[in-house]
XYZ file of N, CA, C and O in Angstrom:
768
model
N 4.321 28.540 -4.711
C 4.814 27.629 -3.681
C 3.922 27.771 -2.445
O 3.681 28.879 -1.992
N 3.440 26.651 -1.860
C 2.594 26.726 -0.671
C 3.320 27.381 0.495
O 4.538 27.310 0.603
N 2.555 27.999 1.375
C 3.127 28.705 2.521
C 4.033 27.812 3.356
O 5.089 28.236 3.800
N 3.636 26.547 3.550
C 4.460 25.643 4.370
C 5.838 25.465 3.757
O 6.837 25.400 4.460
N 5.919 25.419 2.421
C 7.206 25.207 1.761
C 8.096 26.439 1.836
O 9.307 26.325 1.813
N 7.518 27.643 1.886
C 8.316 28.868 1.920
C 9.136 28.968 3.199
O 10.124 29.687 3.245
N 8.754 28.270 4.238
C 9.445 28.352 5.507
C 10.702 27.499 5.545
O 11.498 27.608 6.459
N 10.905 26.644 4.565
C 12.066 25.756 4.551
C 13.262 26.454 3.922
O 13.125 27.254 3.019
N 14.468 26.112 4.380
C 15.664 26.633 3.717
C 15.656 26.180 2.251
O 15.041 25.167 1.926
N 16.337 26.905 1.359
C 16.304 26.570 -0.069
C 16.618 25.106 -0.379
O 15.996 24.520 -1.255
N 17.555 24.497 0.319
C 17.913 23.111 0.037
C 16.730 22.172 0.258
O 16.627 21.129 -0.349
N 15.811 22.584 1.128
C 14.673 21.723 1.436
C 13.404 22.161 0.719
O 12.322 21.734 1.049
N 13.537 22.988 -0.302
C 12.382 23.398 -1.095
C 12.256 22.542 -2.351
O 11.681 22.953 -3.332
N 12.792 21.371 -2.302
C 12.761 20.433 -3.426
C 12.142 19.137 -2.933
O 11.897 18.974 -1.728
N 11.902 18.181 -3.824
C 11.404 16.887 -3.343
C 12.338 16.194 -2.354
O 11.948 15.255 -1.696
N 13.582 16.694 -2.220
C 14.475 16.100 -1.235
C 13.985 16.315 0.185
O 14.490 15.715 1.123
N 12.954 17.158 0.359
C 12.343 17.302 1.683
C 11.864 15.946 2.181
O 11.936 15.650 3.363
N 11.366 15.114 1.263
C 10.901 13.789 1.645
C 12.046 12.952 2.194
O 11.927 12.301 3.231
N 13.166 12.978 1.503
C 14.346 12.227 1.949
C 14.806 12.754 3.303
O 15.068 11.997 4.225
N 14.893 14.067 3.415
C 15.341 14.683 4.656
C 14.380 14.360 5.785
O 14.774 13.947 6.868
N 13.082 14.513 5.526
C 12.080 14.295 6.567
C 12.057 12.849 7.001
O 11.940 12.539 8.170
N 12.168 11.959 6.044
C 12.135 10.526 6.352
C 13.298 10.143 7.255
O 13.166 9.316 8.137
N 14.436 10.771 7.040
C 15.613 10.442 7.823
C 15.616 11.010 9.222
O 16.260 10.476 10.114
N 14.864 12.072 9.444
C 14.961 12.760 10.717
C 13.721 12.734 11.591
O 13.760 13.182 12.709
N 12.583 12.188 11.100
C 11.430 12.230 11.976
C 11.599 11.421 13.235
O 11.016 11.713 14.249
N 12.442 10.428 13.189
C 12.661 9.618 14.385
C 13.334 10.446 15.488
O 13.113 10.208 16.664
N 14.124 11.436 15.081
C 14.849 12.233 16.063
C 14.099 13.498 16.460
O 14.126 13.912 17.597
N 13.427 14.115 15.503
C 12.831 15.413 15.780
C 11.318 15.378 15.913
O 10.719 16.386 16.233
N 10.695 14.254 15.661
C 9.246 14.170 15.742
C 8.597 14.547 14.420
O 9.243 15.030 13.516
N 7.305 14.334 14.331
C 6.608 14.587 13.073
C 6.443 16.079 12.801
O 6.411 16.883 13.714
N 6.363 16.416 11.542
C 6.096 17.792 11.140
C 4.800 17.771 10.342
O 4.778 17.430 9.168
N 3.713 18.138 11.001
C 2.384 18.082 10.379
C 2.260 19.023 9.182
O 1.427 18.812 8.317
N 3.091 20.058 9.113
C 3.039 20.980 7.968
C 3.288 20.225 6.666
O 2.708 20.562 5.637
N 4.144 19.222 6.718
C 4.508 18.507 5.496
C 3.380 17.617 4.977
O 3.419 17.171 3.838
N 2.363 17.379 5.800
C 1.205 16.621 5.320
C 0.417 17.427 4.287
O -0.429 16.872 3.585
N 0.713 18.706 4.179
C 0.011 19.591 3.240
C 0.960 20.130 2.176
O 0.634 21.089 1.478
N 2.122 19.524 2.042
C 3.113 19.958 1.069
C 2.585 19.766 -0.354
O 1.732 18.910 -0.610
N 3.101 20.544 -1.281
C 2.682 20.448 -2.684
C 3.137 19.140 -3.328
O 2.481 18.639 -4.242
N 4.236 18.569 -2.873
C 4.779 17.345 -3.477
C 4.177 16.109 -2.795
O 4.273 15.960 -1.576
N 3.547 15.210 -3.568
C 2.921 14.033 -2.955
C 3.907 13.125 -2.228
O 3.554 12.488 -1.238
N 5.147 13.081 -2.683
C 6.153 12.256 -2.018
C 6.508 12.793 -0.644
O 6.720 12.025 0.300
N 6.565 14.097 -0.532
C 6.844 14.715 0.765
C 5.688 14.435 1.715
O 5.898 14.067 2.875
N 4.454 14.593 1.216
C 3.285 14.297 2.058
C 3.317 12.849 2.525
O 3.076 12.546 3.696
N 3.601 11.929 1.600
C 3.610 10.500 1.942
C 4.700 10.182 2.960
O 4.461 9.451 3.922
N 5.897 10.732 2.757
C 6.986 10.462 3.706
C 6.694 11.042 5.082
O 6.978 10.411 6.093
N 6.110 12.227 5.106
C 5.727 12.810 6.396
C 4.676 11.933 7.066
O 4.717 11.702 8.278
N 3.741 11.416 6.274
C 2.650 10.591 6.811
C 3.148 9.276 7.398
O 2.484 8.689 8.262
N 4.302 8.809 6.952
C 4.851 7.547 7.459
C 5.410 7.665 8.875
O 5.700 6.650 9.509
N 5.531 8.865 9.386
C 6.063 9.051 10.740
C 5.205 8.272 11.732
O 3.988 8.429 11.762
N 5.816 7.407 12.534
C 5.040 6.616 13.496
C 4.168 7.467 14.412
O 3.068 7.055 14.775
N 4.621 8.655 14.761
C 3.851 9.517 15.655
C 2.554 10.011 15.003
O 1.665 10.504 15.692
N 2.429 9.884 13.681
C 1.226 10.327 12.978
C 0.313 9.154 12.614
O -0.627 9.312 11.839
N 0.560 8.005 13.195
C -0.226 6.811 12.862
C -1.717 6.986 13.127
O -2.538 6.393 12.437
N -2.077 7.801 14.101
C -3.492 8.004 14.422
C -4.061 9.267 13.776
O -5.199 9.634 14.050
N -3.293 9.907 12.937
C -3.702 11.155 12.289
C -4.430 10.828 10.975
O -3.832 10.310 10.032
N -5.746 11.094 10.889
C -6.494 10.774 9.660
C -5.894 11.393 8.404
O -5.875 10.769 7.346
N -5.377 12.609 8.506
C -4.784 13.280 7.345
C -3.550 12.516 6.850
O -3.300 12.432 5.640
N -2.783 11.940 7.766
C -1.598 11.160 7.393
C -2.017 9.869 6.692
O -1.447 9.494 5.661
N -3.005 9.202 7.232
C -3.488 7.962 6.606
C -4.046 8.255 5.220
O -3.797 7.508 4.271
N -4.747 9.362 5.089
C -5.283 9.754 3.780
C -4.154 9.992 2.778
O -4.253 9.606 1.611
N -3.064 10.610 3.213
C -1.919 10.853 2.324
C -1.304 9.536 1.857
O -0.901 9.404 0.694
N -1.241 8.567 2.751
C -0.694 7.254 2.392
C -1.610 6.548 1.390
O -1.147 6.027 0.366
N -2.907 6.552 1.669
C -3.851 5.900 0.751
C -3.872 6.597 -0.605
O -3.932 5.927 -1.647
N -3.777 7.920 -0.621
C -3.712 8.657 -1.885
C -2.462 8.269 -2.679
O -2.524 8.098 -3.897
N -1.341 8.164 -1.993
C -0.094 7.791 -2.667
C -0.201 6.410 -3.303
O 0.319 6.176 -4.396
N -0.893 5.497 -2.629
C -1.010 4.129 -3.145
C -1.948 4.033 -4.346
O -1.943 3.008 -5.034
N -2.697 5.065 -4.635
C -3.549 5.043 -5.829
C -2.718 5.188 -7.100
O -3.197 4.888 -8.197
N -1.473 5.639 -6.954
C -0.539 5.760 -8.078
C 0.799 5.154 -7.654
O 1.799 5.859 -7.505
N 0.837 3.830 -7.428
C 2.043 3.228 -6.852
C 3.280 3.310 -7.735
O 4.392 3.449 -7.225
N 3.120 3.249 -9.055
C 4.297 3.380 -9.943
C 4.938 4.755 -9.774
O 6.167 4.871 -9.717
N 4.104 5.777 -9.726
C 4.617 7.130 -9.551
C 5.271 7.284 -8.178
O 6.316 7.906 -8.052
N 4.647 6.726 -7.156
C 5.207 6.821 -5.803
C 6.611 6.225 -5.749
O 7.494 6.773 -5.091
N 6.814 5.136 -6.459
C 8.133 4.498 -6.467
C 9.187 5.344 -7.174
O 10.385 5.103 -7.004
N 8.758 6.325 -7.946
C 9.703 7.150 -8.717
C 9.783 8.597 -8.223
O 10.405 9.430 -8.880
N 9.155 8.906 -7.105
C 9.195 10.271 -6.603
C 10.596 10.706 -6.220
O 10.933 11.877 -6.292
N 11.417 9.764 -5.776
C 12.760 10.082 -5.314
C 13.759 9.175 -6.012
O 13.434 8.036 -6.343
N 14.954 9.676 -6.198
C 16.012 8.850 -6.768
C 16.614 7.999 -5.659
O 16.966 8.510 -4.605
N 16.727 6.716 -5.898
C 17.303 5.828 -4.901
C 16.368 5.607 -3.725
O 15.234 6.089 -3.695
N 16.861 4.866 -2.766
C 16.069 4.558 -1.581
C 16.215 5.662 -0.542
O 17.270 6.262 -0.395
N 15.150 5.872 0.190
C 15.156 6.849 1.268
C 15.705 6.198 2.534
O 15.705 4.970 2.655
N 16.140 6.988 3.506
C 16.624 6.406 4.762
C 15.558 5.502 5.386
O 14.383 5.876 5.467
N 15.958 4.316 5.771
C 15.046 3.373 6.410
C 14.148 2.627 5.451
O 13.321 1.826 5.867
N 14.302 2.853 4.162
C 13.430 2.216 3.165
C 14.012 0.874 2.751
O 15.181 0.762 2.434
N 13.154 -0.125 2.734
C 13.558 -1.465 2.317
C 12.785 -1.811 1.054
O 11.617 -2.164 1.119
N 13.396 -1.668 -0.092
C 12.701 -1.924 -1.348
C 12.009 -0.674 -1.845
O 12.419 0.446 -1.565
N 10.931 -0.866 -2.587
C 10.193 0.249 -3.165
C 9.457 1.031 -2.080
O 9.021 0.463 -1.092
N 9.282 2.328 -2.302
C 8.549 3.174 -1.359
C 7.140 2.638 -1.139
O 6.614 2.674 -0.028
N 6.526 2.084 -2.186
C 5.149 1.576 -2.027
C 5.077 0.493 -0.962
O 4.055 0.346 -0.301
N 6.157 -0.274 -0.760
C 6.135 -1.324 0.268
C 5.898 -0.712 1.650
O 5.116 -1.233 2.442
N 6.597 0.378 1.943
C 6.415 1.041 3.238
C 5.019 1.638 3.349
O 4.393 1.599 4.416
N 4.522 2.186 2.242
C 3.179 2.758 2.239
C 2.128 1.676 2.456
O 1.167 1.869 3.203
N 2.306 0.521 1.816
C 1.372 -0.600 1.970
C 1.349 -1.069 3.424
O 0.282 -1.257 4.010
N 2.517 -1.269 3.995
C 2.598 -1.719 5.394
C 1.906 -0.730 6.331
O 1.154 -1.125 7.222
N 2.172 0.562 6.124
C 1.567 1.578 6.990
C 0.053 1.619 6.808
O -0.694 1.705 7.783
N -0.399 1.543 5.564
C -1.852 1.580 5.307
C -2.541 0.399 5.978
O -3.562 0.564 6.650
N -1.983 -0.787 5.815
C -2.598 -1.985 6.404
C -2.581 -1.931 7.930
O -3.518 -2.403 8.580
N -1.546 -1.345 8.502
C -1.461 -1.233 9.965
C -2.446 -0.197 10.516
O -2.928 -0.342 11.641
N -2.747 0.817 9.730
C -3.572 1.920 10.225
C -5.057 1.790 9.910
O -5.881 2.414 10.567
N -5.396 1.040 8.882
C -6.792 0.980 8.425
C -7.353 -0.408 8.692
O -6.887 -1.396 8.123
N -8.361 -0.471 9.558
C -8.963 -1.762 9.907
C -10.018 -2.226 8.905
O -10.277 -3.406 8.793
N -10.623 -1.301 8.203
C -11.714 -1.615 7.286
C -11.150 -1.868 5.895
O -10.677 -0.943 5.230
N -11.220 -3.134 5.436
C -10.640 -3.448 4.134
C -11.322 -2.691 3.006
O -10.689 -2.379 1.998
N -12.572 -2.354 3.173
C -13.268 -1.594 2.129
C -12.549 -0.263 1.871
O -12.471 0.197 0.731
N -12.013 0.352 2.922
C -11.261 1.604 2.769
C -9.904 1.361 2.107
O -9.370 2.245 1.432
N -9.339 0.173 2.288
C -8.054 -0.179 1.669
C -8.206 -0.650 0.224
O -7.238 -0.657 -0.532
N -9.407 -1.056 -0.147
C -9.636 -1.693 -1.442
C -9.116 -0.891 -2.638
O -8.428 -1.472 -3.493
N -9.379 0.408 -2.751
C -8.839 1.128 -3.917
C -7.313 1.043 -4.017
O -6.766 0.864 -5.109
N -6.629 1.136 -2.888
C -5.171 1.019 -2.893
C -4.747 -0.403 -3.267
O -3.817 -0.598 -4.055
N -5.428 -1.391 -2.722
C -5.097 -2.790 -3.020
C -5.256 -3.081 -4.509
O -4.408 -3.750 -5.114
N -6.311 -2.570 -5.109
C -6.549 -2.764 -6.548
C -5.493 -2.027 -7.369
O -4.993 -2.547 -8.374
N -5.127 -0.819 -6.945
C -4.130 -0.033 -7.675
C -2.748 -0.680 -7.640
O -1.993 -0.599 -8.615
N -2.404 -1.334 -6.545
C -1.089 -1.955 -6.391
C -1.019 -3.312 -7.100
O 0.044 -3.723 -7.558
N -2.126 -3.978 -7.220
C -2.152 -5.349 -7.751
C -1.426 -5.528 -9.091
O -0.714 -6.522 -9.264
N -1.523 -4.608 -10.050
C -0.790 -4.803 -11.306
C 0.727 -4.868 -11.135
O 1.429 -5.384 -12.003
N 1.251 -4.371 -10.034
C 2.691 -4.401 -9.794
C 3.150 -5.692 -9.118
O 4.345 -5.947 -9.030
N 2.206 -6.471 -8.623
C 2.559 -7.713 -7.934
C 3.190 -8.679 -8.917
O 2.656 -8.937 -9.997
N 4.336 -9.185 -8.551
C 5.052 -10.151 -9.366
C 5.678 -11.199 -8.475
O 5.561 -11.146 -7.254
N 6.366 -12.134 -9.086
C 6.968 -13.238 -8.330
C 7.849 -12.754 -7.177
O 7.878 -13.371 -6.124
N 8.562 -11.643 -7.384
C 9.502 -11.182 -6.374
C 8.898 -10.190 -5.387
O 9.537 -9.818 -4.414
N 7.660 -9.757 -5.641
C 7.055 -8.756 -4.754
C 5.722 -9.216 -4.173
O 5.015 -8.414 -3.572
N 5.385 -10.479 -4.340
C 4.093 -10.980 -3.870
C 3.858 -10.743 -2.385
O 2.755 -10.379 -1.985
N 4.868 -10.965 -1.584
C 4.700 -10.797 -0.139
C 4.262 -9.376 0.203
O 3.415 -9.174 1.075
N 4.839 -8.396 -0.477
C 4.562 -6.996 -0.156
C 3.358 -6.447 -0.914
O 2.599 -5.658 -0.378
N 3.197 -6.809 -2.191
C 2.128 -6.244 -3.011
C 0.802 -6.996 -2.889
O -0.257 -6.406 -3.033
N 0.865 -8.288 -2.646
C -0.351 -9.104 -2.560
C -0.608 -9.567 -1.131
O -1.706 -9.397 -0.605
N 0.409 -10.134 -0.504
C 0.240 -10.750 0.810
C -0.307 -9.825 1.879
O -1.194 -10.204 2.642
N 0.194 -8.601 1.939
C -0.257 -7.663 2.969
C -1.739 -7.348 2.785
O -2.515 -7.366 3.745
N -2.147 -7.092 1.547
C -3.552 -6.766 1.298
C -4.453 -7.991 1.448
O -5.587 -7.876 1.923
N -3.969 -9.160 1.056
C -4.768 -10.376 1.219
C -5.007 -10.645 2.708
O -6.115 -11.011 3.119
N -3.990 -10.411 3.519
C -4.133 -10.569 4.965
C -5.089 -9.521 5.539
O -5.873 -9.827 6.438
N -5.057 -8.312 5.007
C -5.991 -7.275 5.467
C -7.423 -7.620 5.072
O -8.359 -7.374 5.836
N -7.586 -8.208 3.902
C -8.928 -8.594 3.435
C -9.463 -9.786 4.223
O -10.672 -9.894 4.450
N -8.555 -10.663 4.636
C -8.937 -11.882 5.362
C -8.077 -11.985 6.627
O -7.155 -12.798 6.688
N -8.354 -11.151 7.639
C -7.524 -11.175 8.852
C -7.615 -12.495 9.611
O -6.711 -12.848 10.363
N -8.711 -13.213 9.401
C -8.881 -14.563 9.946
C -9.202 -15.473 8.770
O -9.813 -15.031 7.791
N -8.826 -16.734 8.842
C -9.148 -17.633 7.722
C -10.644 -17.600 7.392
O -11.484 -17.644 8.289
N -10.926 -17.495 6.119
C -12.307 -17.420 5.656
C -13.001 -18.757 5.891
O -12.532 -19.795 5.416
N -14.125 -18.759 6.627
C -14.824 -20.023 6.903
C -15.417 -20.635 5.622
O -16.054 -19.935 4.834
N -15.199 -21.904 5.433
C -15.723 -22.620 4.272
C -17.244 -22.502 4.252
O -17.902 -22.609 5.282
N -17.778 -22.244 3.069
C -19.221 -22.171 2.910
C -19.824 -20.816 3.229
O -21.029 -20.635 3.141
N -18.999 -19.856 3.615
C -19.481 -18.518 3.941
C -19.232 -17.604 2.749
O -18.147 -17.640 2.164
N -20.209 -16.766 2.377
C -19.971 -15.852 1.257
C -18.938 -14.788 1.610
O -18.758 -14.431 2.773
N -18.274 -14.287 0.595
C -17.311 -13.204 0.757
C -18.054 -11.883 0.946
O -19.170 -11.712 0.449
N -17.429 -10.942 1.626
C -17.979 -9.585 1.698
C -17.809 -8.953 0.313
O -16.992 -9.422 -0.492
N -18.532 -7.882 0.020
C -18.349 -7.232 -1.288
C -16.899 -6.812 -1.553
O -16.397 -6.981 -2.664
N -16.224 -6.271 -0.549
C -14.827 -5.844 -0.736
C -13.916 -7.050 -0.975
O -13.032 -7.008 -1.836
N -14.118 -8.119 -0.213
C -13.325 -9.338 -0.423
C -13.564 -9.897 -1.821
O -12.620 -10.303 -2.509
N -14.828 -9.916 -2.239
C -15.183 -10.455 -3.552
C -14.531 -9.620 -4.669
O -13.969 -10.166 -5.616
N -14.569 -8.304 -4.530
C -13.968 -7.422 -5.536
C -12.462 -7.648 -5.633
O -11.904 -7.744 -6.727
N -11.803 -7.737 -4.474
C -10.348 -7.925 -4.490
C -9.980 -9.297 -5.046
O -9.104 -9.395 -5.918
N -10.643 -10.327 -4.572
C -10.315 -11.673 -5.047
C -10.606 -11.797 -6.544
O -9.858 -12.445 -7.271
N -11.639 -11.146 -7.011
C -11.951 -11.142 -8.440
C -10.814 -10.498 -9.235
O -10.418 -11.000 -10.298
N -10.258 -9.399 -8.718
C -9.120 -8.740 -9.377
C -7.884 -9.639 -9.354
O -7.126 -9.696 -10.335
N -7.684 -10.352 -8.264
C -6.555 -11.290 -8.170
C -6.732 -12.420 -9.183
O -5.769 -12.852 -9.825
N -7.958 -12.873 -9.362
C -8.233 -13.933 -10.333
C -7.857 -13.521 -11.751
O -7.472 -14.361 -12.563
N -7.960 -12.235 -12.038
C -7.619 -11.732 -13.374
C -6.125 -11.724 -13.650
O -5.718 -11.540 -14.793
N -5.305 -11.901 -12.634
C -3.842 -11.898 -12.791
C -3.339 -13.333 -12.885
O -2.892 -13.925 -11.915
N -3.407 -13.907 -14.067
C -3.066 -15.318 -14.285
C -1.676 -15.680 -13.764
O -1.482 -16.742 -13.164
N -0.702 -14.794 -13.975
C 0.672 -15.112 -13.563
C 0.806 -15.280 -12.051
O 1.694 -15.989 -11.576
N -0.077 -14.668 -11.260
C -0.016 -14.839 -9.812
C -0.373 -16.265 -9.411
O 0.078 -16.749 -8.373
N -1.165 -16.924 -10.213
C -1.598 -18.284 -9.897
C -0.530 -19.309 -10.230
O -0.618 -20.459 -9.816
N 0.495 -18.886 -10.959
C 1.619 -19.785 -11.254
C 2.740 -19.614 -10.227
O 3.703 -20.370 -10.235
N 2.610 -18.616 -9.369
C 3.649 -18.323 -8.382
C 3.438 -19.167 -7.131
O 2.454 -19.014 -6.420
N 4.367 -20.052 -6.883
C 4.292 -20.920 -5.699
C 4.294 -20.080 -4.427
O 3.655 -20.425 -3.440
N 4.962 -18.926 -4.456
C 5.055 -18.090 -3.254
C 3.714 -17.478 -2.857
O 3.577 -16.946 -1.761
N 2.702 -17.552 -3.721
C 1.380 -17.023 -3.367
C 0.575 -18.024 -2.538
O -0.324 -17.631 -1.794
N 0.891 -19.301 -2.655
C 0.099 -20.335 -1.986
C -0.041 -20.142 -0.484
O -1.145 -20.266 0.053
N 1.036 -19.835 0.250
C 0.872 -19.640 1.703
C -0.077 -18.488 2.047
O -0.770 -18.542 3.066
N -0.121 -17.461 1.218
C -1.018 -16.333 1.476
C -2.471 -16.762 1.338
O -3.319 -16.371 2.143
N -2.765 -17.581 0.326
C -4.137 -18.073 0.151
C -4.512 -19.034 1.281
O -5.607 -18.977 1.822
N -3.575 -19.894 1.625
C -3.805 -20.836 2.719
C -4.085 -20.084 4.014
O -5.030 -20.396 4.738
N -3.279 -19.067 4.315
C -3.451 -18.280 5.538
C -4.779 -17.527 5.582
O -5.322 -17.273 6.649
N -5.283 -17.168 4.388
C -6.554 -16.458 4.312
C -7.743 -17.416 4.346
O -8.895 -16.982 4.363
N -7.456 -18.731 4.354
C -8.530 -19.714 4.338
C -9.184 -19.841 2.974
O -10.317 -20.303 2.857
N -8.446 -19.452 1.941
C -8.964 -19.507 0.576
C -8.410 -20.723 -0.153
O -7.305 -21.185 0.154
N -9.137 -21.218 -1.141
C -8.598 -22.308 -1.949
C -7.339 -21.828 -2.685
O -7.257 -20.664 -3.086
N -6.378 -22.704 -2.835
C -5.158 -22.349 -3.561
C -5.332 -22.572 -5.055
O -4.476 -22.199 -5.847
N -6.456 -23.144 -5.426
C -6.769 -23.421 -6.820
C -7.577 -22.251 -7.395
O -8.562 -21.800 -6.787
N -7.179 -21.780 -8.553
C -7.821 -20.625 -9.175
C -9.300 -20.885 -9.470
O -10.142 -20.016 -9.228
N -9.620 -22.049 -9.997
C -11.018 -22.363 -10.318
C -11.881 -22.403 -9.059
O -13.029 -21.951 -9.066
N -11.330 -22.931 -7.978
C -12.083 -22.982 -6.722
C -12.305 -21.573 -6.170
O -13.378 -21.264 -5.640
N -11.313 -20.693 -6.316
C -11.480 -19.299 -5.885
C -12.520 -18.602 -6.768
O -13.338 -17.827 -6.267
N -12.489 -18.889 -8.048
C -13.475 -18.298 -8.951
C -14.892 -18.735 -8.555
O -15.831 -17.941 -8.538
N -15.034 -20.012 -8.192
C -16.337 -20.528 -7.756
C -16.789 -19.823 -6.476
O -17.974 -19.502 -6.320
N -15.861 -19.553 -5.559
C -16.186 -18.836 -4.320
C -16.661 -17.417 -4.638
O -17.641 -16.939 -4.058
N -15.975 -16.741 -5.558
C -16.377 -15.395 -5.957
C -17.774 -15.420 -6.570
O -18.642 -14.608 -6.234
N -18.019 -16.391 -7.464
C -19.331 -16.498 -8.114
C -20.426 -16.801 -7.094
O -21.513 -16.224 -7.158
N -20.149 -17.686 -6.153
C -21.150 -18.056 -5.139
C -21.440 -16.889 -4.190
O -22.494 -16.866 -3.556
N -20.527 -15.920 -4.101
C -20.699 -14.798 -3.175
C -21.402 -13.606 -3.813
O -21.675 -12.619 -3.130
N -21.676 -13.696 -5.107
C -22.375 -12.578 -5.769
C -23.807 -12.504 -5.265
O -24.453 -13.515 -5.058
N -24.285 -11.259 -5.097
C -25.675 -11.112 -4.634
C -26.647 -11.645 -5.669
O -26.413 -11.586 -6.859
N -27.734 -12.190 -5.183
C -28.728 -12.771 -6.089
C -29.670 -11.732 -6.627
O -29.955 -10.730 -6.162
């Protein structure tokens, strides 16, 4: 057991530390020790503390958690205090708020994409699409490598193109809402 965990009372030497920490950081402040906890869920929940938003180690814990989003959603039974939906939704929101460079977000965005469905598009796709295209993409301009990689991965998810709820996200990003037109944009943006 890591040294940081030995200092906790027995009840908090379990993954329930994440639940406990998530519920109380608003009152007691962040506990940086938990960013180094053995349990990834505890690290991720500690990293979500608003007071740690500028802490690189906290952002790294969030991005690491998003590399395995299915597992992150199952770290705890039920919802944690203040959690709305899956834990990955909170992690996605925090990552997008803290990381300005989409290239740094790209591995997490790609890892989450297989979970995007009709009912989770806003959280699994929309947040990352907005991070990739914070301003509408100018017509006739090539995509950046990170934008091209992400949009290419989105193109591979046929069911997302049948979801009407995805259209506003593409429109807001300045992207064509038509799959073939997006594919043409990706192809035109490849280096020669």
